[in-house]
């Protein structure tokens, strides 16, 4: 790999630009898609690899090319700069998520409590509008306060976020479901919310709750059966 | 906060290179069966013996590092085949199961 390709690859990643590295396996010749002019068949394979986030080998003129997608990191938006968030954020970062913590309560969202973490003190709906969750984004609400959680969930439900989770007991969630229905969301939309949030591992401490939440996010992302089971037993889904 | 940590093999390799090390990158390019790491998994090694990332569950890293030394010396990339073509063919890779191909290139 040439220093030029390496520097461009790192620059693209730092800028959050999706890029595919194409390598001819016979001699190591490389190019970056979409910036370099790559033969048509390779461009198609590169676009598909980025879309599926899956590397593959393709054949061009009888020679194997390795198509290696480099997508920007998955994102996690945490609403509520609370104790569980303090445990959740570093664990999520280790799992490869780019994390943003949203909390307009400046007593919670402090640099001291979240050193080096991207913080937003905007109201959750405004923060969500700025962050624009996409299909590679997970959203978790942790405040227990409908004034803060609901506007975030409302925006999350209108987004293609791949995971939406809300902290709170089944009773709390039942009330939340009623409020979201008043806002006009139907059962199918509300069933996207994982609540009570996290896999049922009898978590008690903040790090344990963080672990259960992240395990559920990974399970949903990877299509594990365990996540489906949990979602089906959630009150939101039961009411559907 | 982003994932610039132990998973950042490329960033680690670049930092090693910038510090004057001779560096090779190994990338899983194809797998069959129950290979522990998917295509795209990377490992960086230096001529001085440093290692970051992985291309299997620890089964073939030693063999890949040996091949990488050759690539660092000659500059020529290699495409390595690991796996079981028949039950007694090759011990390397047996413990992890599956078959895989690893591309090894020098960071020039």
mmCIF file of C-alpha atoms in Angstrom:
data_model
loop_
_atom_site.group_PDB
_atom_site.id
_atom_site.type_symbol
_atom_site.label_atom_id
_atom_site.label_comp_id
_atom_site.label_asym_id
_atom_site.label_seq_id
_atom_site.Cartn_x
_atom_site.Cartn_y
_atom_site.Cartn_z
ATOM 1 C CA UNK A 1 0.000 0.000 0.000
ATOM 2 C CA UNK A 2 1.403 3.379 -0.983
ATOM 3 C CA UNK A 3 1.664 6.198 1.586
ATOM 4 C CA UNK A 4 -0.697 8.194 -0.637
ATOM 5 C CA UNK A 5 -3.457 5.545 -0.516
ATOM 6 C CA UNK A 6 -3.005 5.132 3.247
ATOM 7 C CA UNK A 7 -3.215 8.889 3.915
ATOM 8 C CA UNK A 8 -6.305 9.260 1.724
ATOM 9 C CA UNK A 9 -7.949 6.279 3.430
ATOM 10 C CA UNK A 10 -7.311 7.781 6.861
ATOM 11 C CA UNK A 11 -8.451 11.241 5.715
ATOM 12 C CA UNK A 12 -11.682 9.818 4.275
ATOM 13 C CA UNK A 13 -12.337 8.020 7.527
ATOM 14 C CA UNK A 14 -11.647 11.095 9.654
ATOM 15 C CA UNK A 15 -14.048 13.060 7.436
ATOM 16 C CA UNK A 16 -16.720 10.338 7.737
ATOM 17 C CA UNK A 17 -16.700 9.668 3.966
ATOM 18 C CA UNK A 18 -17.592 6.127 2.872
ATOM 19 C CA UNK A 19 -14.877 4.753 0.582
ATOM 20 C CA UNK A 20 -13.942 1.345 -0.824
ATOM 21 C CA UNK A 21 -10.345 0.169 -1.158
ATOM 22 C CA UNK A 22 -9.867 -1.998 -4.257
ATOM 23 C CA UNK A 23 -6.815 -4.273 -4.391
ATOM 24 C CA UNK A 24 -5.698 -6.450 -7.300
ATOM 25 C CA UNK A 25 -4.576 -9.565 -5.492
ATOM 26 C CA UNK A 26 -2.103 -10.619 -8.185
ATOM 27 C CA UNK A 27 0.180 -7.610 -7.723
ATOM 28 C CA UNK A 28 -1.233 -5.364 -5.001
ATOM 29 C CA UNK A 29 -2.300 -2.538 -7.309
ATOM 30 C CA UNK A 30 -4.860 -0.364 -5.499
ATOM 31 C CA UNK A 31 -7.421 2.359 -6.058
ATOM 32 C CA UNK A 32 -10.055 4.096 -3.948
ATOM 33 C CA UNK A 33 -13.691 4.283 -5.004
ATOM 34 C CA UNK A 34 -15.446 6.650 -5.679
ATOM 35 C CA UNK A 35 -12.543 9.135 -5.933
ATOM 36 C CA UNK A 36 -10.383 7.201 -8.416
ATOM 37 C CA UNK A 37 -11.461 6.145 -11.880
ATOM 38 C CA UNK A 38 -12.013 2.409 -11.363
ATOM 39 C CA UNK A 39 -13.288 0.072 -14.105
ATOM 40 C CA UNK A 40 -17.110 -0.134 -14.265
ATOM 41 C CA UNK A 41 -17.487 -3.617 -12.847
ATOM 42 C CA UNK A 42 -15.340 -2.691 -9.850
ATOM 43 C CA UNK A 43 -17.346 0.472 -9.230
ATOM 44 C CA UNK A 44 -20.531 -1.598 -9.034
ATOM 45 C CA UNK A 45 -18.921 -4.057 -6.611
ATOM 46 C CA UNK A 46 -17.586 -1.164 -4.516
ATOM 47 C CA UNK A 47 -21.002 0.470 -4.260
ATOM 48 C CA UNK A 48 -22.575 -2.864 -3.271
ATOM 49 C CA UNK A 49 -19.862 -3.570 -0.681
ATOM 50 C CA UNK A 50 -20.404 -0.160 0.943
ATOM 51 C CA UNK A 51 -24.182 -0.641 0.887
ATOM 52 C CA UNK A 52 -23.964 -4.083 2.563
ATOM 53 C CA UNK A 53 -20.925 -3.139 4.683
ATOM 54 C CA UNK A 54 -19.404 -6.456 3.553
ATOM 55 C CA UNK A 55 -16.054 -7.076 1.874
ATOM 56 C CA UNK A 56 -15.866 -9.361 -1.163
ATOM 57 C CA UNK A 57 -13.559 -10.626 -3.905
ATOM 58 C CA UNK A 58 -14.605 -10.034 -7.515
ATOM 59 C CA UNK A 59 -13.043 -11.126 -10.773
ATOM 60 C CA UNK A 60 -12.094 -8.619 -13.483
ATOM 61 C CA UNK A 61 -10.495 -9.834 -16.732
ATOM 62 C CA UNK A 62 -9.693 -13.107 -14.995
ATOM 63 C CA UNK A 63 -7.912 -11.434 -12.087
ATOM 64 C CA UNK A 64 -9.175 -11.318 -8.481
ATOM 65 C CA UNK A 65 -9.773 -7.903 -6.893
ATOM 66 C CA UNK A 66 -10.517 -7.494 -3.187
ATOM 67 C CA UNK A 67 -13.256 -4.947 -2.534
ATOM 68 C CA UNK A 68 -12.937 -3.596 1.009
ATOM 69 C CA UNK A 69 -15.614 -1.147 2.216
ATOM 70 C CA UNK A 70 -14.630 1.504 4.760
ATOM 71 C CA UNK A 71 -17.833 2.996 6.120
ATOM 72 C CA UNK A 72 -17.874 5.721 8.769
ATOM 73 C CA UNK A 73 -18.409 4.345 12.286
ATOM 74 C CA UNK A 74 -21.867 3.440 13.510
ATOM 75 C CA UNK A 75 -23.307 6.239 15.610
ATOM 76 C CA UNK A 76 -24.952 6.132 19.025
ATOM 77 C CA UNK A 77 -27.040 9.046 20.244
ATOM 78 C CA UNK A 78 -27.571 8.918 24.010
ATOM 79 C CA UNK A 79 -30.278 11.202 25.388
ATOM 80 C CA UNK A 80 -29.658 11.858 29.066
ATOM 81 C CA UNK A 81 -26.214 12.602 30.508
ATOM 82 C CA UNK A 82 -27.058 10.379 33.475
ATOM 83 C CA UNK A 83 -25.096 7.805 35.469
ATOM 84 C CA UNK A 84 -25.937 4.939 33.059
ATOM 85 C CA UNK A 85 -24.708 7.133 30.180
ATOM 86 C CA UNK A 86 -21.359 7.547 31.923
ATOM 87 C CA UNK A 87 -20.961 3.757 31.862
ATOM 88 C CA UNK A 88 -22.486 3.350 28.394
ATOM 89 C CA UNK A 89 -20.381 5.896 26.495
ATOM 90 C CA UNK A 90 -16.873 4.430 26.955
ATOM 91 C CA UNK A 91 -18.158 0.884 26.356
ATOM 92 C CA UNK A 92 -19.903 1.979 23.152
ATOM 93 C CA UNK A 93 -16.750 3.742 21.965
ATOM 94 C CA UNK A 94 -14.788 0.508 22.446
ATOM 95 C CA UNK A 95 -17.379 -1.253 20.302
ATOM 96 C CA UNK A 96 -16.666 1.233 17.508
ATOM 97 C CA UNK A 97 -19.562 3.668 17.909
ATOM 98 C CA UNK A 98 -19.153 7.403 17.453
ATOM 99 C CA UNK A 99 -21.142 8.625 20.467
ATOM 100 C CA UNK A 100 -23.003 11.877 21.072
ATOM 101 C CA UNK A 101 -24.639 12.615 24.421
ATOM 102 C CA UNK A 102 -27.630 14.964 24.420
ATOM 103 C CA UNK A 103 -28.889 16.676 27.569
ATOM 104 C CA UNK A 104 -30.004 20.299 27.915
ATOM 105 C CA UNK A 105 -29.538 20.068 31.687
ATOM 106 C CA UNK A 106 -26.109 21.597 32.039
ATOM 107 C CA UNK A 107 -25.622 20.144 35.511
ATOM 108 C CA UNK A 108 -25.582 16.685 33.887
ATOM 109 C CA UNK A 109 -23.923 17.397 30.547
ATOM 110 C CA UNK A 110 -20.566 18.521 31.861
ATOM 111 C CA UNK A 111 -17.079 17.979 30.504
ATOM 112 C CA UNK A 112 -16.059 16.663 33.908
ATOM 113 C CA UNK A 113 -18.673 13.894 33.788
ATOM 114 C CA UNK A 114 -18.071 13.137 30.084
ATOM 115 C CA UNK A 115 -14.434 13.901 29.386
ATOM 116 C CA UNK A 116 -13.664 14.033 25.672
ATOM 117 C CA UNK A 117 -17.225 13.067 24.686
ATOM 118 C CA UNK A 118 -19.243 14.976 22.081
ATOM 119 C CA UNK A 119 -21.991 16.734 24.092
ATOM 120 C CA UNK A 120 -25.069 18.588 22.890
ATOM 121 C CA UNK A 121 -26.997 20.786 25.309
ATOM 122 C CA UNK A 122 -29.719 21.513 22.756
ATOM 123 C CA UNK A 123 -33.276 20.385 23.460
ATOM 124 C CA UNK A 124 -33.487 16.741 22.294
ATOM 125 C CA UNK A 125 -35.699 17.362 19.236
ATOM 126 C CA UNK A 126 -33.383 20.131 18.032
ATOM 127 C CA UNK A 127 -30.322 18.015 18.756
ATOM 128 C CA UNK A 128 -31.851 15.123 16.788
ATOM 129 C CA UNK A 129 -32.645 17.436 13.866
ATOM 130 C CA UNK A 130 -28.990 18.487 13.817
ATOM 131 C CA UNK A 131 -27.643 14.944 14.202
ATOM 132 C CA UNK A 132 -30.017 13.404 11.611
ATOM 133 C CA UNK A 133 -29.952 9.741 12.682
ATOM 134 C CA UNK A 134 -29.575 7.407 9.685
ATOM 135 C CA UNK A 135 -29.729 3.636 9.175
ATOM 136 C CA UNK A 136 -26.294 3.322 10.822
ATOM 137 C CA UNK A 137 -27.431 5.131 13.992
ATOM 138 C CA UNK A 138 -28.757 3.809 17.314
ATOM 139 C CA UNK A 139 -30.735 6.066 19.659
ATOM 140 C CA UNK A 140 -31.115 5.417 23.386
ATOM 141 C CA UNK A 141 -33.126 7.601 25.773
ATOM 142 C CA UNK A 142 -32.130 7.461 29.438
ATOM 143 C CA UNK A 143 -33.575 10.530 31.173
ATOM 144 C CA UNK A 144 -36.807 8.981 32.595
ATOM 145 C CA UNK A 145 -38.289 12.426 31.911
ATOM 146 C CA UNK A 146 -40.991 12.515 29.212
ATOM 147 C CA UNK A 147 -40.194 16.193 28.545
ATOM 148 C CA UNK A 148 -36.749 15.101 27.344
ATOM 149 C CA UNK A 149 -37.245 11.501 26.187
ATOM 150 C CA UNK A 150 -40.451 11.992 24.185
ATOM 151 C CA UNK A 151 -39.180 14.645 21.745
ATOM 152 C CA UNK A 152 -36.102 12.485 21.102
ATOM 153 C CA UNK A 153 -38.205 9.354 20.550
ATOM 154 C CA UNK A 154 -40.577 11.270 18.276
ATOM 155 C CA UNK A 155 -37.649 12.263 16.040
ATOM 156 C CA UNK A 156 -36.084 8.802 16.272
ATOM 157 C CA UNK A 157 -39.331 7.138 15.136
ATOM 158 C CA UNK A 158 -39.394 9.439 12.111
ATOM 159 C CA UNK A 159 -35.821 8.448 11.257
ATOM 160 C CA UNK A 160 -34.413 5.213 9.790
ATOM 161 C CA UNK A 161 -32.349 4.580 12.980
ATOM 162 C CA UNK A 162 -31.575 0.855 13.169
ATOM 163 C CA UNK A 163 -32.145 0.717 16.924
ATOM 164 C CA UNK A 164 -34.289 2.763 19.301
ATOM 165 C CA UNK A 165 -34.242 1.989 23.034
ATOM 166 C CA UNK A 166 -35.894 3.709 25.979
ATOM 167 C CA UNK A 167 -35.014 3.248 29.646
ATOM 168 C CA UNK A 168 -37.948 2.786 32.015
ATOM 169 C CA UNK A 169 -40.093 0.066 33.531
ATOM 170 C CA UNK A 170 -42.914 -1.697 31.690
ATOM 171 C CA UNK A 171 -45.357 0.616 33.501
ATOM 172 C CA UNK A 172 -43.399 3.692 32.441
ATOM 173 C CA UNK A 173 -43.301 2.377 28.905
ATOM 174 C CA UNK A 174 -47.062 1.730 28.850
ATOM 175 C CA UNK A 175 -47.609 5.420 29.671
ATOM 176 C CA UNK A 176 -45.046 6.363 27.029
ATOM 177 C CA UNK A 177 -46.878 4.250 24.455
ATOM 178 C CA UNK A 178 -50.111 6.087 25.263
ATOM 179 C CA UNK A 179 -48.408 9.471 24.777
ATOM 180 C CA UNK A 180 -46.800 8.397 21.493
ATOM 181 C CA UNK A 181 -50.187 7.186 20.229
ATOM 182 C CA UNK A 182 -51.619 10.612 21.022
ATOM 183 C CA UNK A 183 -48.822 12.048 18.894
ATOM 184 C CA UNK A 184 -50.128 9.915 16.044
ATOM 185 C CA UNK A 185 -47.725 6.961 15.995
ATOM 186 C CA UNK A 186 -49.296 3.579 15.277
ATOM 187 C CA UNK A 187 -48.487 0.261 16.973
ATOM 188 C CA UNK A 188 -46.021 -0.800 14.277
ATOM 189 C CA UNK A 189 -44.023 2.419 14.691
ATOM 190 C CA UNK A 190 -44.045 2.216 18.484
ATOM 191 C CA UNK A 191 -42.966 -1.446 18.349
ATOM 192 C CA UNK A 192 -39.604 -0.217 16.987
ATOM 193 C CA UNK A 193 -38.810 1.009 20.506
ATOM 194 C CA UNK A 194 -36.968 -1.525 22.644
ATOM 195 C CA UNK A 195 -38.400 -1.036 26.114
ATOM 196 C CA UNK A 196 -37.570 -1.811 28.787
ATOM 197 C CA UNK A 197 -34.226 -1.157 27.119
ATOM 198 C CA UNK A 198 -31.551 -3.857 26.947
ATOM 199 C CA UNK A 199 -31.367 -7.634 27.048
ATOM 200 C CA UNK A 200 -32.868 -9.201 30.141
ATOM 201 C CA UNK A 201 -29.730 -10.147 32.085
ATOM 202 C CA UNK A 202 -31.050 -8.924 35.460
ATOM 203 C CA UNK A 203 -28.723 -5.926 35.248
ATOM 204 C CA UNK A 204 -28.538 -3.851 38.422
ATOM 205 C CA UNK A 205 -25.521 -1.525 38.333
ATOM 206 C CA UNK A 206 -24.976 1.231 35.763
ATOM 207 C CA UNK A 207 -22.243 -0.732 33.923
ATOM 208 C CA UNK A 208 -24.455 -3.842 33.894
ATOM 209 C CA UNK A 209 -27.347 -1.853 32.416
ATOM 210 C CA UNK A 210 -24.941 -0.371 29.854
ATOM 211 C CA UNK A 211 -23.785 -3.890 28.964
ATOM 212 C CA UNK A 212 -27.364 -5.110 28.492
ATOM 213 C CA UNK A 213 -28.158 -2.125 26.244
ATOM 214 C CA UNK A 214 -25.063 -2.607 24.093
ATOM 215 C CA UNK A 215 -25.619 -6.358 23.865
ATOM 216 C CA UNK A 216 -29.124 -5.643 22.549
ATOM 217 C CA UNK A 217 -27.836 -3.076 20.034
ATOM 218 C CA UNK A 218 -25.251 -5.569 18.740
ATOM 219 C CA UNK A 219 -27.880 -8.334 18.587
ATOM 220 C CA UNK A 220 -30.232 -6.111 16.549
ATOM 221 C CA UNK A 221 -27.423 -5.006 14.255
ATOM 222 C CA UNK A 222 -26.305 -8.589 13.622
ATOM 223 C CA UNK A 223 -29.829 -9.990 13.327
ATOM 224 C CA UNK A 224 -29.466 -12.309 16.332
ATOM 225 C CA UNK A 225 -32.560 -14.301 17.300
ATOM 226 C CA UNK A 226 -32.253 -13.145 20.915
ATOM 227 C CA UNK A 227 -33.013 -9.545 19.936
ATOM 228 C CA UNK A 228 -36.146 -10.535 18.041
ATOM 229 C CA UNK A 229 -37.412 -12.479 21.034
ATOM 230 C CA UNK A 230 -36.902 -9.512 23.351
ATOM 231 C CA UNK A 231 -38.628 -7.107 20.988
ATOM 232 C CA UNK A 232 -41.600 -9.463 20.636
ATOM 233 C CA UNK A 233 -42.091 -9.590 24.419
ATOM 234 C CA UNK A 234 -41.909 -5.810 24.854
ATOM 235 C CA UNK A 235 -45.233 -4.175 25.778
ATOM 236 C CA UNK A 236 -45.173 -2.011 22.652
ATOM 237 C CA UNK A 237 -45.093 -5.117 20.492
ATOM 238 C CA UNK A 238 -47.588 -6.995 22.647
ATOM 239 C CA UNK A 239 -50.138 -4.266 22.092
ATOM 240 C CA UNK A 240 -49.638 -4.510 18.335
ATOM 241 C CA UNK B 1 -15.568 9.923 21.017
ATOM 242 C CA UNK B 2 -14.889 7.496 18.181
ATOM 243 C CA UNK B 3 -13.272 4.108 17.821
ATOM 244 C CA UNK B 4 -9.641 5.181 17.577
ATOM 245 C CA UNK B 5 -8.561 2.334 19.811
ATOM 246 C CA UNK B 6 -7.504 -1.297 19.571
ATOM 247 C CA UNK B 7 -9.694 -1.840 16.478
ATOM 248 C CA UNK B 8 -7.933 0.938 14.597
ATOM 249 C CA UNK B 9 -5.340 -1.235 12.879
ATOM 250 C CA UNK B 10 -4.901 1.142 9.948
ATOM 251 C CA UNK B 11 -4.272 4.127 12.230
ATOM 252 C CA UNK B 12 -1.860 2.074 14.323
ATOM 253 C CA UNK B 13 -0.006 0.937 11.187
ATOM 254 C CA UNK B 14 0.256 4.526 9.961
ATOM 255 C CA UNK B 15 1.601 5.671 13.338
ATOM 256 C CA UNK B 16 4.207 2.898 13.328
ATOM 257 C CA UNK B 17 5.233 3.779 9.779
ATOM 258 C CA UNK B 18 5.502 7.478 10.703
ATOM 259 C CA UNK B 19 7.749 6.492 13.620
ATOM 260 C CA UNK B 20 10.152 4.882 11.156
ATOM 261 C CA UNK B 21 9.126 1.232 11.501
ATOM 262 C CA UNK B 22 8.930 -1.160 8.560
ATOM 263 C CA UNK B 23 5.279 -2.234 8.444
ATOM 264 C CA UNK B 24 3.213 -4.880 6.634
ATOM 265 C CA UNK B 25 -0.569 -5.182 6.487
ATOM 266 C CA UNK B 26 -2.351 -8.539 6.351
ATOM 267 C CA UNK B 27 -6.021 -8.599 5.313
ATOM 268 C CA UNK B 28 -8.482 -11.512 5.249
ATOM 269 C CA UNK B 29 -9.819 -11.456 1.675
ATOM 270 C CA UNK B 30 -11.888 -14.635 1.507
ATOM 271 C CA UNK B 31 -13.271 -17.173 3.972
ATOM 272 C CA UNK B 32 -15.049 -20.527 3.767
ATOM 273 C CA UNK B 33 -16.757 -22.362 6.603
ATOM 274 C CA UNK B 34 -16.355 -21.328 10.212
ATOM 275 C CA UNK B 35 -13.521 -18.815 9.939
ATOM 276 C CA UNK B 36 -13.332 -16.736 13.103
ATOM 277 C CA UNK B 37 -12.776 -13.324 11.462
ATOM 278 C CA UNK B 38 -14.684 -12.031 8.413
ATOM 279 C CA UNK B 39 -13.187 -10.759 5.156
ATOM 280 C CA UNK B 40 -11.725 -7.310 5.711
ATOM 281 C CA UNK B 41 -10.221 -8.160 9.120
ATOM 282 C CA UNK B 42 -6.751 -6.689 9.371
ATOM 283 C CA UNK B 43 -3.493 -7.247 11.172
ATOM 284 C CA UNK B 44 -0.446 -4.974 11.097
ATOM 285 C CA UNK B 45 3.032 -6.253 11.890
ATOM 286 C CA UNK B 46 6.417 -4.560 12.033
ATOM 287 C CA UNK B 47 9.863 -5.883 11.202
ATOM 288 C CA UNK B 48 10.669 -5.251 14.881
ATOM 289 C CA UNK B 49 7.938 -7.700 15.952
ATOM 290 C CA UNK B 50 5.012 -5.468 16.953
ATOM 291 C CA UNK B 51 1.542 -6.754 16.108
ATOM 292 C CA UNK B 52 -1.956 -5.180 16.098
ATOM 293 C CA UNK B 53 -5.339 -6.576 15.110
ATOM 294 C CA UNK B 54 -5.969 -10.128 13.938
ATOM 295 C CA UNK B 55 -6.852 -12.262 10.935
ATOM 296 C CA UNK B 56 -8.084 -15.324 12.878
ATOM 297 C CA UNK B 57 -8.663 -16.373 16.449
ATOM 298 C CA UNK B 58 -4.930 -16.577 16.976
ATOM 299 C CA UNK B 59 -4.371 -19.732 14.915
ATOM 300 C CA UNK B 60 -2.504 -18.370 11.905
ATOM 301 C CA UNK B 61 -1.146 -15.032 13.131
ATOM 302 C CA UNK B 62 2.321 -16.528 13.647
ATOM 303 C CA UNK B 63 2.475 -17.935 10.124
ATOM 304 C CA UNK B 64 1.165 -14.662 8.684
ATOM 305 C CA UNK B 65 3.784 -12.677 10.612
ATOM 306 C CA UNK B 66 6.500 -14.943 9.155
ATOM 307 C CA UNK B 67 5.192 -14.373 5.624
ATOM 308 C CA UNK B 68 4.979 -10.644 6.351
ATOM 309 C CA UNK B 69 8.705 -10.548 7.168
ATOM 310 C CA UNK B 70 9.392 -11.849 3.683
ATOM 311 C CA UNK B 71 7.085 -9.239 2.145
ATOM 312 C CA UNK B 72 8.746 -6.482 4.176
ATOM 313 C CA UNK B 73 12.143 -7.647 2.920
ATOM 314 C CA UNK B 74 11.245 -8.027 -0.765
ATOM 315 C CA UNK B 75 8.368 -5.547 -1.102
ATOM 316 C CA UNK B 76 6.401 -8.183 -3.017
ATOM 317 C CA UNK B 77 2.821 -8.804 -1.821
ATOM 318 C CA UNK B 78 1.640 -12.362 -1.137
ATOM 319 C CA UNK B 79 -1.682 -14.144 -1.186
ATOM 320 C CA UNK B 80 -1.659 -16.840 1.518
ATOM 321 C CA UNK B 81 -3.981 -19.845 1.651
ATOM 322 C CA UNK B 82 -4.881 -21.369 5.010
ATOM 323 C CA UNK B 83 -7.167 -24.259 5.713
ATOM 324 C CA UNK B 84 -7.823 -27.914 5.470
ATOM 325 C CA UNK B 85 -7.782 -29.336 1.981
ATOM 326 C CA UNK B 86 -7.780 -32.826 3.470
ATOM 327 C CA UNK B 87 -7.829 -33.910 7.101
ATOM 328 C CA UNK B 88 -4.088 -34.211 7.577
ATOM 329 C CA UNK B 89 -2.930 -31.654 5.033
ATOM 330 C CA UNK B 90 -1.762 -28.747 7.078
ATOM 331 C CA UNK B 91 -1.751 -28.235 10.803
ATOM 332 C CA UNK B 92 -1.908 -24.459 10.606
ATOM 333 C CA UNK B 93 -5.514 -23.309 10.752
ATOM 334 C CA UNK B 94 -6.881 -26.593 12.060
ATOM 335 C CA UNK B 95 -7.659 -25.305 15.547
ATOM 336 C CA UNK B 96 -9.745 -22.396 14.280
ATOM 337 C CA UNK B 97 -11.528 -24.390 11.581
ATOM 338 C CA UNK B 98 -12.578 -23.113 8.196
ATOM 339 C CA UNK B 99 -10.451 -21.930 5.304
ATOM 340 C CA UNK B 100 -9.261 -18.469 4.460
ATOM 341 C CA UNK B 101 -7.080 -16.398 2.177
ATOM 342 C CA UNK B 102 -4.921 -13.592 3.540
ATOM 343 C CA UNK B 103 -3.356 -10.838 1.434
ATOM 344 C CA UNK B 104 -0.066 -9.499 2.790
ATOM 345 C CA UNK B 105 1.366 -6.187 1.555
ATOM 346 C CA UNK B 106 4.144 -3.871 2.628
ATOM 347 C CA UNK B 107 3.342 -0.318 3.706
ATOM 348 C CA UNK B 108 5.725 1.450 1.349
#
